[in-house]
Amino acid sequence: MKDEVTRDERVANLKGMGCARKRVEDARFTQGKGNYIDDINLPGMLHGDFVRSPYAHARVKSINIDAAMALPGVVAVLTAKDLEPLSLHWMPTLAGDKQMVLADGKVLFQGQEVAFVVAKDRYIAADAVELVEVEYEELPVIVDPFKSLQSDVVLREDLEPGADGAHGPRKHPNHIFLWEVGDKSATEAVLDEADVVAEEMVYYHRTHPCPLEPCGSVASMDKVNGKLTLYGTFQAPHVVRTVASLLSGIEEHNIRVVSPDIGGGFGNKVGVYPGYVCSIVASIVTGVPVKWIEDRMDNLMSTAFARDYHMHGKISATKEGKITGLWCHTTADHGAFDACADPTKYPAGFMSICTGSYDIPVAYLGVDGVYTNKAPGGVAYRCSFRVTEAAYFIERMIEVLAIELNMDAAELRRINFIKKEQFPYNSALGWEYDSGDYHTAWDKALEAVDYKGLRAEQTERLEAFKRGETRKLMGIGLTFFTEIVGAGPVKNCDILGMGMFDSCEIRIHPTGSAIARLGTISQGQGHATTFAQILASEIGIPADSITIEEGDTDTAPYGLGTYGSRSTPVAGAATALAGRKIRAKAQMIAAYLLEVHDDDVEFDVDRFVVKGAPERFKTMKEIAYASYNQAIPGVEPGLEAVSYYDPPNMTYPFGAYICVMDVDVDTGTADIRQFYALDDCGTRINPMVIEGQVHGGLTEALAIAMGQEIAYDEMGNHKTSTLMDFFIPTAWETPHYTTDHTVTPSPHHPIGAKGVGESPNVGGVPAFSNAVHDAFRPFGLRQSHMPHDHWRIWKIANGLGLHD
Amino acid sequence: MTKHHVKMTVNGEDRDILVEPRELLIHTLRDQLDLKGPHVGCETSHCGACTVDLDGKSVKACTMFTVQAAGKDITTIEGLGNPDALHVLQESFREHHGLQCGYCTPGMITRAHRLLQENPNPTEEDVRFGLSGNLCRCTGYQNIVKSVLAAASELNAAKEAAQ
């Protein structure tokens, strides 16, 4: 057979790995035809809404639902008393704690769910919420985790005071756990002897992922068939099914969980929330579907805060700047219930990646988890389980150490980087970094921005400032971060006992197109586009002929979902390996069709060719057809494969970010005039999608560093519960970004990919924050807490005497 | 609660709707007229996911009563293009990766459409300022701005060719 298409054309036709394939998702989204949770309306569906606590800490004396029930259109009002017979008034959290579904005797944070009203439409439900009469008796409020550990006020009266928690002994009724990693005494010995020690308290404030679409669910209990269908904003639909089964007693095969299109997740949609449980119970009680949709205030007040880590650090070095040790004690404010979304064995997530990109011989990390009267959490907001806290901590400590040593912070980083030849590198806190080439990336970044030129300009600006010619200081924010993503190996990573593998199942259709289903779920990352590219390169079927489906537990194989940048490292690996199984069977079929031995054919782009005779081949399309219509001895009909992938290690993406800003000392405004982001995420699947992820993550980092905050007053009143008060940058405030990359593949991943979605948020926050700090370094600023909004920057300037 | 008849034109079609006076336009569009393109993101006019075009102006449908829209001419994302004839902006957003999760996209494109009517030759600054009533959590706006600028060039080129 004569082939008139060149090999390059065949490669291009696949739209496989490495090409900037346009997204297949976009057709429906640009035409308003997405299918998000609030778009799902089922016949006879009712609407649920919550009565929420106005107090941060109070006893619930009584709940009177009579007036609400008397309102026409109200079908039910559920309270903890109604859920108690089903044992659903409390539920387990992902962190081994338990959480009230509806207030059981007391409330522990403002906005807590007290009663669930079910009505014919959302307006009537909202009216009825106002008619539920709740009598409260106010209790003393604790919003400060340090005070909480000293207080006589017991927040969690449901816990036995002296009893161990899920992560060991509790030293106070408001204490959750102490988690320790590393060698404390050896680290302290090094610090005692060190030439130089820099010490600082670094606070990473409470914030919130705030995806544009809030959380919601639609539960539909089909009593005739005994089947529960649950649609919802779930980043981990399979885990939700397992949890729903364990909580409700409905057998897992009778539960179908569906994540439809999700309007952004960023960690907000990992947790299991009272609204989901109440919609299920309400559907069981009423026998019809029940929808629950958060409004923005509910979202910001009750579901999934992030961060709130008080990180006390000490870092030691020789006079020449070689780091000798790192010590960190973190006080972690978890709010009213420990609802952290972390793998079970890691109560502070992967905070122990806090040695960063540096070769630090000895280190210690201790984390105390504490209860306060704030919303429960915290989730990993666009990061892999506290990696962003860790990266912010070490990148601030490096800057403070540079001040202590009177050294350039870029040079300090360079002399302490883990060297290329040290990989795989075992960190002092127990991680095995898979691969990296930090020096190359750093040099490329510094050269790209003309670092020396920038420093010279900064010096000139400072002189001009001192002469009174300008009121703007220049800040250069440096960051070199290393992430730890792709959780994770089943031997040490699980969520509620489920190992953190992931999966892919592929079916090749007779005419040579395919469907692949995965255990993950896209929330904007473009999985339908990029996973098809991985597969196209692996099996030689064009990406345009491959449907990717996720999120329906009745059809997709079990997987742990999408968060912590784990989709590409884990499900992406499963996809490649399932593809290789398809290819192995295709090889046997091709050999049969070509009448040669299996070993005499080899894969070439989209076909198997006879070795040494490329004119003799069978395309994957032909092989697919043959698998359904030929009786091949020793080969089962059909062409399908499934792979469950248990990663041998995490992946460790890294990057170098540099932010340049002009800070006006009188107005407190910061004009970000340049932002350069170099990312190394290993093998690159779709550069267009990667760049988009970097832009988006940097903008979330901009928000967090420069203004976004979940704030409470002393009474536990939530001060930032609308988008009027909770900062989300617009196009106007967002700078233009320059992206760049190096490629250091992961040695243990089937295609060498490491994941990228969260890198820009992890690296971006310290880059913005370091730039603010750097602007004021000549005036003695060491540490000032985020967010660096105009008021706080003005206060820095004022505190340093720059307004005198 | 007494319901009111409200007549309005939606995506070129005359509609006669029965609503409570307190019903918000976004709920009428989504739940009564099954136009699910506009989304609810904040209920306070900040995010713009609910943006529709009303008598030639961009309006946030989450903070407007349907009765206030009586007699008005409304265009939603569904009225801008269709699968056989996409609007230039719809094509451009796909071409330049101007969207990720898609939740802000209908409002963003509807706003961009009006912006290009108001200013057919916008600079990057004009686009950034003109879209500042619409929030996006995924893209960092860079590719949205690129998409809108590319669409403006394309529309202008088509206009010139037609003259």
Short mmCIF file of N, CA and C in Angstrom, two decimals, chain A residues 22-27 29-34 36 38-41 121-124 127 208-214 262-264 266 294-297 381-382 523-525 688-689 691-693 695-697 699-700 703 708 722-724 726-732 734-738, chain B residues 1 20 22-25 27 30-31 34-44 46-47 49 77-78 81-84 86 89-91 93-106 109 124-129 131-143 145-146:
data_model
loop_
_atom_site.label_atom_id
_atom_site.label_comp_id
_atom_site.label_asym_id
_atom_site.label_seq_id
_atom_site.Cartn_x
_atom_site.Cartn_y
_atom_site.Cartn_z
N LYS A 22 -6.16 23.19 20.46
CA LYS A 22 -7.27 24.01 20.98
C LYS A 22 -8.21 23.13 21.79
N ARG A 23 -8.89 23.75 22.74
CA ARG A 23 -9.66 22.95 23.69
C ARG A 23 -11.01 22.49 23.13
N VAL A 24 -11.31 21.23 23.37
CA VAL A 24 -12.59 20.68 22.90
C VAL A 24 -13.74 21.13 23.80
N GLU A 25 -13.41 21.56 25.03
CA GLU A 25 -14.47 21.99 25.96
C GLU A 25 -15.09 23.33 25.54
N ASP A 26 -14.34 24.10 24.75
CA ASP A 26 -14.71 25.50 24.59
C ASP A 26 -15.99 25.73 23.80
N ALA A 27 -16.32 24.80 22.90
CA ALA A 27 -17.51 25.01 22.09
C ALA A 27 -18.73 25.21 22.98
N PHE A 29 -18.82 25.91 26.27
CA PHE A 29 -18.70 27.01 27.23
C PHE A 29 -18.89 28.38 26.56
N THR A 30 -18.36 28.55 25.36
CA THR A 30 -18.49 29.86 24.70
C THR A 30 -19.91 30.11 24.23
N GLN A 31 -20.69 29.05 24.12
CA GLN A 31 -22.08 29.22 23.66
C GLN A 31 -23.09 29.17 24.81
N GLY A 32 -22.56 29.18 26.04
CA GLY A 32 -23.48 29.15 27.18
C GLY A 32 -24.16 27.82 27.36
N LYS A 33 -23.52 26.76 26.88
CA LYS A 33 -24.13 25.44 26.96
C LYS A 33 -23.39 24.49 27.90
N GLY A 34 -22.66 25.07 28.83
CA GLY A 34 -22.08 24.23 29.87
C GLY A 34 -23.20 23.63 30.71
N TYR A 36 -23.58 23.14 34.49
CA TYR A 36 -23.09 23.28 35.87
C TYR A 36 -24.20 22.86 36.84
N ASP A 38 -26.09 24.27 39.04
CA ASP A 38 -27.37 24.99 39.13
C ASP A 38 -28.15 24.92 37.82
N ASP A 39 -27.54 24.33 36.80
CA ASP A 39 -28.27 24.15 35.54
C ASP A 39 -29.12 22.87 35.57
N ILE A 40 -28.90 22.06 36.60
CA ILE A 40 -29.60 20.78 36.65
C ILE A 40 -30.93 20.96 37.38
N ASN A 41 -31.99 20.77 36.66
CA ASN A 41 -33.33 20.85 37.24
C ASN A 41 -34.04 19.53 36.96
N ASP A 121 -39.69 26.61 45.93
CA ASP A 121 -38.70 27.33 45.13
C ASP A 121 -37.72 28.07 46.03
N ARG A 122 -36.70 28.64 45.43
CA ARG A 122 -35.62 29.20 46.24
C ARG A 122 -36.07 30.46 46.99
N TYR A 123 -37.08 31.15 46.44
CA TYR A 123 -37.56 32.36 47.12
C TYR A 123 -38.32 31.98 48.39
N ILE A 124 -39.18 30.97 48.27
CA ILE A 124 -39.94 30.54 49.45
C ILE A 124 -38.97 29.99 50.51
N ASP A 127 -37.53 32.86 52.28
CA ASP A 127 -38.52 33.44 53.21
C ASP A 127 -38.60 32.61 54.48
N HIS A 208 -9.51 32.18 51.01
CA HIS A 208 -10.56 31.29 50.54
C HIS A 208 -10.41 31.08 49.03
N PRO A 209 -10.63 29.84 48.54
CA PRO A 209 -10.45 29.59 47.10
C PRO A 209 -11.46 30.34 46.23
N CYS A 210 -12.66 30.53 46.72
CA CYS A 210 -13.66 31.36 46.04
C CYS A 210 -13.75 31.13 44.53
N PRO A 211 -14.05 29.91 44.10
CA PRO A 211 -14.28 29.73 42.66
C PRO A 211 -15.52 30.54 42.25
N LEU A 212 -15.60 30.90 40.99
CA LEU A 212 -16.71 31.77 40.59
C LEU A 212 -18.05 31.06 40.77
N GLU A 213 -18.05 29.75 40.59
CA GLU A 213 -19.27 29.00 40.87
C GLU A 213 -19.21 28.49 42.31
N PRO A 214 -20.18 28.84 43.14
CA PRO A 214 -20.16 28.31 44.51
C PRO A 214 -20.50 26.81 44.52
N ILE A 262 -17.75 21.89 36.27
CA ILE A 262 -17.48 22.57 37.54
C ILE A 262 -16.87 23.92 37.24
N GLY A 263 -17.48 24.95 37.83
CA GLY A 263 -17.05 26.32 37.55
C GLY A 263 -15.90 26.78 38.42
N GLY A 264 -14.80 26.04 38.34
CA GLY A 264 -13.63 26.33 39.17
C GLY A 264 -13.74 25.61 40.50
N PHE A 266 -10.31 24.88 42.80
CA PHE A 266 -9.20 25.44 43.58
C PHE A 266 -9.18 24.92 45.01
N GLU A 294 -25.18 27.07 47.22
CA GLU A 294 -24.65 28.14 48.08
C GLU A 294 -24.81 29.48 47.40
N ASP A 295 -25.03 30.53 48.17
CA ASP A 295 -24.78 31.85 47.60
C ASP A 295 -23.35 32.25 47.99
N ARG A 296 -22.91 33.40 47.50
CA ARG A 296 -21.50 33.76 47.70
C ARG A 296 -21.18 33.94 49.18
N MET A 297 -22.15 34.48 49.93
CA MET A 297 -21.91 34.70 51.35
C MET A 297 -21.75 33.36 52.07
N TYR A 381 -5.87 25.54 48.82
CA TYR A 381 -6.33 26.50 47.80
C TYR A 381 -5.27 26.56 46.71
N ARG A 382 -5.57 25.91 45.64
CA ARG A 382 -4.66 25.83 44.50
C ARG A 382 -3.24 25.48 44.94
N GLN A 523 -12.00 20.87 36.34
CA GLN A 523 -12.76 22.04 36.80
C GLN A 523 -12.32 23.26 36.03
N GLY A 524 -11.86 23.03 34.81
CA GLY A 524 -11.36 24.12 33.98
C GLY A 524 -9.97 23.83 33.44
N GLN A 525 -9.37 22.73 33.93
CA GLN A 525 -8.00 22.42 33.53
C GLN A 525 -7.91 21.92 32.09
N MET A 688 -0.12 25.62 25.46
CA MET A 688 -1.15 26.65 25.57
C MET A 688 -1.90 26.51 26.91
N VAL A 689 -2.22 25.27 27.25
CA VAL A 689 -2.94 25.04 28.51
C VAL A 689 -2.03 25.35 29.70
N GLU A 691 0.40 27.53 29.82
CA GLU A 691 0.51 28.98 29.96
C GLU A 691 -0.75 29.57 30.60
N GLY A 692 -1.89 29.05 30.19
CA GLY A 692 -3.15 29.52 30.78
C GLY A 692 -3.23 29.23 32.27
N GLN A 693 -2.76 28.05 32.65
CA GLN A 693 -2.75 27.69 34.07
C GLN A 693 -1.82 28.63 34.84
N HIS A 695 -0.92 31.76 34.05
CA HIS A 695 -1.56 33.08 34.17
C HIS A 695 -2.59 33.08 35.30
N GLY A 696 -3.41 32.05 35.32
CA GLY A 696 -4.49 32.00 36.30
C GLY A 696 -3.98 31.84 37.72
N GLY A 697 -3.00 30.96 37.88
CA GLY A 697 -2.45 30.73 39.22
C GLY A 697 -1.73 31.96 39.75
N THR A 699 -2.51 34.97 39.06
CA THR A 699 -3.52 35.97 39.43
C THR A 699 -4.16 35.63 40.77
N GLU A 700 -4.33 34.34 41.04
CA GLU A 700 -4.81 33.96 42.36
C GLU A 700 -3.75 34.30 43.42
N ALA A 703 -3.93 37.96 44.12
CA ALA A 703 -5.06 38.25 45.00
C ALA A 703 -4.66 38.01 46.46
N GLN A 708 -6.41 39.76 49.31
CA GLN A 708 -7.49 38.83 49.62
C GLN A 708 -7.35 38.24 51.02
N THR A 722 -18.60 39.14 51.24
CA THR A 722 -19.08 39.37 49.87
C THR A 722 -17.88 39.79 49.02
N LEU A 723 -18.10 39.86 47.73
CA LEU A 723 -17.01 40.26 46.84
C LEU A 723 -16.75 41.77 46.91
N MET A 724 -17.57 42.47 47.69
CA MET A 724 -17.25 43.87 47.99
C MET A 724 -16.02 43.94 48.89
N PHE A 726 -14.09 40.94 49.83
CA PHE A 726 -13.13 39.88 49.55
C PHE A 726 -12.54 40.15 48.17
N PHE A 727 -11.26 40.41 48.15
CA PHE A 727 -10.61 40.90 46.93
C PHE A 727 -10.40 39.82 45.87
N ILE A 728 -10.94 40.09 44.70
CA ILE A 728 -10.60 39.29 43.52
C ILE A 728 -10.16 40.28 42.45
N PRO A 729 -8.95 40.14 41.95
CA PRO A 729 -8.45 41.13 40.99
C PRO A 729 -9.30 41.14 39.71
N THR A 730 -9.47 42.32 39.16
CA THR A 730 -10.12 42.43 37.85
C THR A 730 -9.02 42.47 36.79
N ALA A 731 -9.44 42.55 35.53
CA ALA A 731 -8.48 42.67 34.43
C ALA A 731 -7.62 43.92 34.59
N TRP A 732 -8.20 44.92 35.24
CA TRP A 732 -7.52 46.20 35.38
C TRP A 732 -6.33 46.11 36.33
N THR A 734 -4.75 43.35 37.16
CA THR A 734 -3.89 42.19 36.89
C THR A 734 -2.79 42.58 35.90
N PRO A 735 -1.55 42.27 36.23
CA PRO A 735 -0.47 42.65 35.32
C PRO A 735 -0.36 41.71 34.12
N HIS A 736 0.50 42.08 33.22
CA HIS A 736 0.83 41.20 32.10
C HIS A 736 1.96 40.28 32.56
N TYR A 737 1.85 39.00 32.25
CA TYR A 737 2.86 38.04 32.69
C TYR A 737 3.72 37.57 31.52
N THR A 738 4.98 37.31 31.80
CA THR A 738 5.86 36.69 30.81
C THR A 738 6.15 35.28 31.30
N MET B 1 -48.05 35.60 46.54
CA MET B 1 -47.69 36.94 46.05
C MET B 1 -48.26 37.14 44.64
N GLU B 20 -43.42 37.01 39.93
CA GLU B 20 -43.59 37.78 41.15
C GLU B 20 -42.77 39.06 41.00
N ARG B 22 -40.78 40.37 42.87
CA ARG B 22 -39.43 40.27 43.44
C ARG B 22 -38.51 39.34 42.66
N GLU B 23 -39.04 38.73 41.63
CA GLU B 23 -38.18 37.77 40.90
C GLU B 23 -37.07 38.50 40.16
N LEU B 24 -35.87 37.97 40.31
CA LEU B 24 -34.71 38.59 39.66
C LEU B 24 -34.63 38.14 38.21
N LEU B 25 -34.14 39.05 37.39
CA LEU B 25 -34.06 38.77 35.95
C LEU B 25 -33.26 37.50 35.67
N HIS B 27 -33.04 34.82 37.35
CA HIS B 27 -33.82 33.60 37.59
C HIS B 27 -34.89 33.42 36.51
N ARG B 30 -32.94 32.09 33.46
CA ARG B 30 -32.41 30.73 33.63
C ARG B 30 -33.51 29.70 33.86
N ASP B 31 -34.45 30.02 34.76
CA ASP B 31 -35.41 29.01 35.18
C ASP B 31 -36.69 29.02 34.35
N ASP B 34 -35.20 29.06 30.29
CA ASP B 34 -34.20 28.02 30.05
C ASP B 34 -32.95 28.54 29.33
N LEU B 35 -32.60 29.80 29.58
CA LEU B 35 -31.36 30.35 29.03
C LEU B 35 -30.32 30.26 30.13
N LYS B 36 -29.55 29.17 30.12
CA LYS B 36 -28.65 28.89 31.24
C LYS B 36 -27.24 29.39 30.99
N GLY B 37 -27.06 30.15 29.94
CA GLY B 37 -25.73 30.74 29.70
C GLY B 37 -25.33 31.70 30.79
N PRO B 38 -26.14 32.71 31.08
CA PRO B 38 -25.78 33.62 32.19
C PRO B 38 -25.79 32.86 33.52
N HIS B 39 -24.78 33.10 34.34
CA HIS B 39 -24.64 32.36 35.60
C HIS B 39 -24.73 33.29 36.80
N VAL B 40 -24.92 32.69 37.97
CA VAL B 40 -24.92 33.47 39.21
C VAL B 40 -23.59 33.20 39.93
N GLY B 41 -22.86 34.26 40.23
CA GLY B 41 -21.58 34.06 40.92
C GLY B 41 -21.48 34.80 42.24
N CYS B 42 -22.26 35.87 42.42
CA CYS B 42 -22.05 36.65 43.65
C CYS B 42 -23.29 37.30 44.22
N GLU B 43 -24.32 37.52 43.44
CA GLU B 43 -25.58 38.18 43.86
C GLU B 43 -25.38 39.63 44.29
N THR B 44 -24.23 40.20 44.01
CA THR B 44 -24.00 41.58 44.46
C THR B 44 -23.47 42.48 43.34
N HIS B 46 -20.89 42.16 41.55
CA HIS B 46 -19.43 42.28 41.44
C HIS B 46 -18.81 41.42 40.36
N CYS B 47 -19.36 40.21 40.16
CA CYS B 47 -18.60 39.25 39.34
C CYS B 47 -18.95 39.27 37.87
N ALA B 49 -20.86 37.36 36.09
CA ALA B 49 -21.15 36.08 35.41
C ALA B 49 -22.56 36.10 34.82
N ILE B 77 -25.95 35.32 25.94
CA ILE B 77 -24.93 34.61 25.14
C ILE B 77 -25.58 33.73 24.07
N GLU B 78 -26.75 33.17 24.41
CA GLU B 78 -27.44 32.28 23.47
C GLU B 78 -27.89 33.04 22.22
N GLY B 81 -24.65 34.00 19.00
CA GLY B 81 -24.26 33.14 17.88
C GLY B 81 -24.92 31.80 18.05
N ASN B 82 -24.77 30.95 17.08
CA ASN B 82 -25.29 29.59 17.21
C ASN B 82 -24.27 28.62 16.64
N PRO B 83 -24.46 27.32 16.85
CA PRO B 83 -23.42 26.37 16.44
C PRO B 83 -23.04 26.47 14.96
N ASP B 84 -23.97 26.92 14.13
CA ASP B 84 -23.66 27.02 12.70
C ASP B 84 -23.02 28.35 12.34
N LEU B 86 -21.04 30.91 14.70
CA LEU B 86 -20.55 31.45 15.97
C LEU B 86 -20.22 32.93 15.82
N LEU B 89 -16.41 36.69 18.61
CA LEU B 89 -15.85 36.60 19.97
C LEU B 89 -15.83 35.16 20.47
N GLN B 90 -16.86 34.41 20.15
CA GLN B 90 -16.89 33.01 20.58
C GLN B 90 -15.74 32.22 19.94
N GLU B 91 -15.51 32.49 18.68
CA GLU B 91 -14.38 31.85 17.98
C GLU B 91 -13.06 32.30 18.58
N PHE B 93 -12.31 33.54 21.57
CA PHE B 93 -12.02 33.03 22.91
C PHE B 93 -11.46 31.61 22.83
N ARG B 94 -11.98 30.81 21.92
CA ARG B 94 -11.48 29.44 21.76
C ARG B 94 -10.06 29.48 21.17
N GLU B 95 -9.90 30.29 20.16
CA GLU B 95 -8.63 30.37 19.45
C GLU B 95 -7.49 30.81 20.38
N HIS B 96 -7.79 31.75 21.26
CA HIS B 96 -6.74 32.34 22.10
C HIS B 96 -6.78 31.86 23.55
N HIS B 97 -7.49 30.77 23.78
CA HIS B 97 -7.56 30.18 25.13
C HIS B 97 -8.04 31.21 26.15
N GLY B 98 -9.11 31.89 25.82
CA GLY B 98 -9.64 32.93 26.70
C GLY B 98 -10.60 32.42 27.75
N LEU B 99 -10.58 31.11 27.99
CA LEU B 99 -11.47 30.56 29.02
C LEU B 99 -10.89 29.26 29.56
N GLN B 100 -11.28 28.94 30.77
CA GLN B 100 -10.88 27.65 31.34
C GLN B 100 -12.11 26.91 31.87
N CYS B 101 -12.61 27.28 33.06
CA CYS B 101 -13.77 26.53 33.56
C CYS B 101 -15.05 26.92 32.85
N GLY B 102 -15.06 28.08 32.21
CA GLY B 102 -16.21 28.47 31.40
C GLY B 102 -17.33 29.17 32.14
N TYR B 103 -17.20 29.29 33.46
CA TYR B 103 -18.33 29.84 34.23
C TYR B 103 -18.52 31.34 33.98
N CYS B 104 -17.41 32.07 33.85
CA CYS B 104 -17.52 33.51 33.60
C CYS B 104 -17.73 33.82 32.13
N THR B 105 -17.47 32.83 31.28
CA THR B 105 -17.34 33.07 29.84
C THR B 105 -18.58 33.69 29.18
N PRO B 106 -19.79 33.18 29.43
CA PRO B 106 -20.94 33.80 28.78
C PRO B 106 -21.08 35.29 29.13
N ILE B 109 -18.10 37.25 27.44
CA ILE B 109 -18.26 37.46 25.99
C ILE B 109 -19.39 38.46 25.73
N GLU B 124 -5.28 47.80 24.65
CA GLU B 124 -5.29 46.79 25.71
C GLU B 124 -5.84 47.39 27.00
N GLU B 125 -5.44 48.62 27.28
CA GLU B 125 -5.94 49.31 28.49
C GLU B 125 -7.45 49.45 28.45
N ASP B 126 -7.97 49.84 27.29
CA ASP B 126 -9.43 50.00 27.15
C ASP B 126 -10.14 48.68 27.45
N VAL B 127 -9.56 47.59 26.93
CA VAL B 127 -10.21 46.29 27.13
C VAL B 127 -10.16 45.92 28.61
N ARG B 128 -9.00 46.11 29.22
CA ARG B 128 -8.87 45.75 30.65
C ARG B 128 -9.84 46.58 31.49
N PHE B 129 -9.96 47.86 31.18
CA PHE B 129 -10.88 48.70 31.95
C PHE B 129 -12.33 48.33 31.63
N LEU B 131 -13.61 45.57 30.76
CA LEU B 131 -14.04 44.26 31.27
C LEU B 131 -13.93 44.18 32.79
N SER B 132 -13.63 45.29 33.43
CA SER B 132 -13.32 45.19 34.86
C SER B 132 -14.55 44.93 35.73
N GLY B 133 -15.72 44.89 35.13
CA GLY B 133 -16.90 44.49 35.89
C GLY B 133 -17.17 43.00 35.80
N ASN B 134 -16.27 42.28 35.15
CA ASN B 134 -16.45 40.84 35.00
C ASN B 134 -15.23 40.11 35.56
N LEU B 135 -15.46 39.28 36.55
CA LEU B 135 -14.35 38.57 37.19
C LEU B 135 -14.14 37.20 36.57
N CYS B 136 -12.86 36.82 36.52
CA CYS B 136 -12.50 35.47 36.09
C CYS B 136 -11.49 34.96 37.11
N ARG B 137 -11.68 33.73 37.57
CA ARG B 137 -10.76 33.15 38.56
C ARG B 137 -9.71 32.27 37.92
N CYS B 138 -9.90 31.91 36.65
CA CYS B 138 -9.02 30.90 36.04
C CYS B 138 -7.91 31.46 35.16
N THR B 139 -8.23 32.46 34.34
CA THR B 139 -7.32 32.78 33.23
C THR B 139 -6.30 33.85 33.52
N GLY B 140 -6.52 34.65 34.58
CA GLY B 140 -5.62 35.78 34.79
C GLY B 140 -5.81 36.86 33.73
N TYR B 141 -6.88 36.75 32.95
CA TYR B 141 -7.33 37.76 31.99
C TYR B 141 -6.45 37.93 30.75
N GLN B 142 -5.19 37.53 30.82
CA GLN B 142 -4.26 37.86 29.73
C GLN B 142 -4.80 37.36 28.38
N ASN B 143 -5.28 36.11 28.39
CA ASN B 143 -5.78 35.55 27.13
C ASN B 143 -7.19 36.03 26.80
N VAL B 145 -8.06 39.19 27.27
CA VAL B 145 -7.75 40.47 26.63
C VAL B 145 -7.28 40.23 25.19
N LYS B 146 -6.43 39.23 25.05
CA LYS B 146 -5.93 38.87 23.72
C LYS B 146 -7.10 38.48 22.80
#
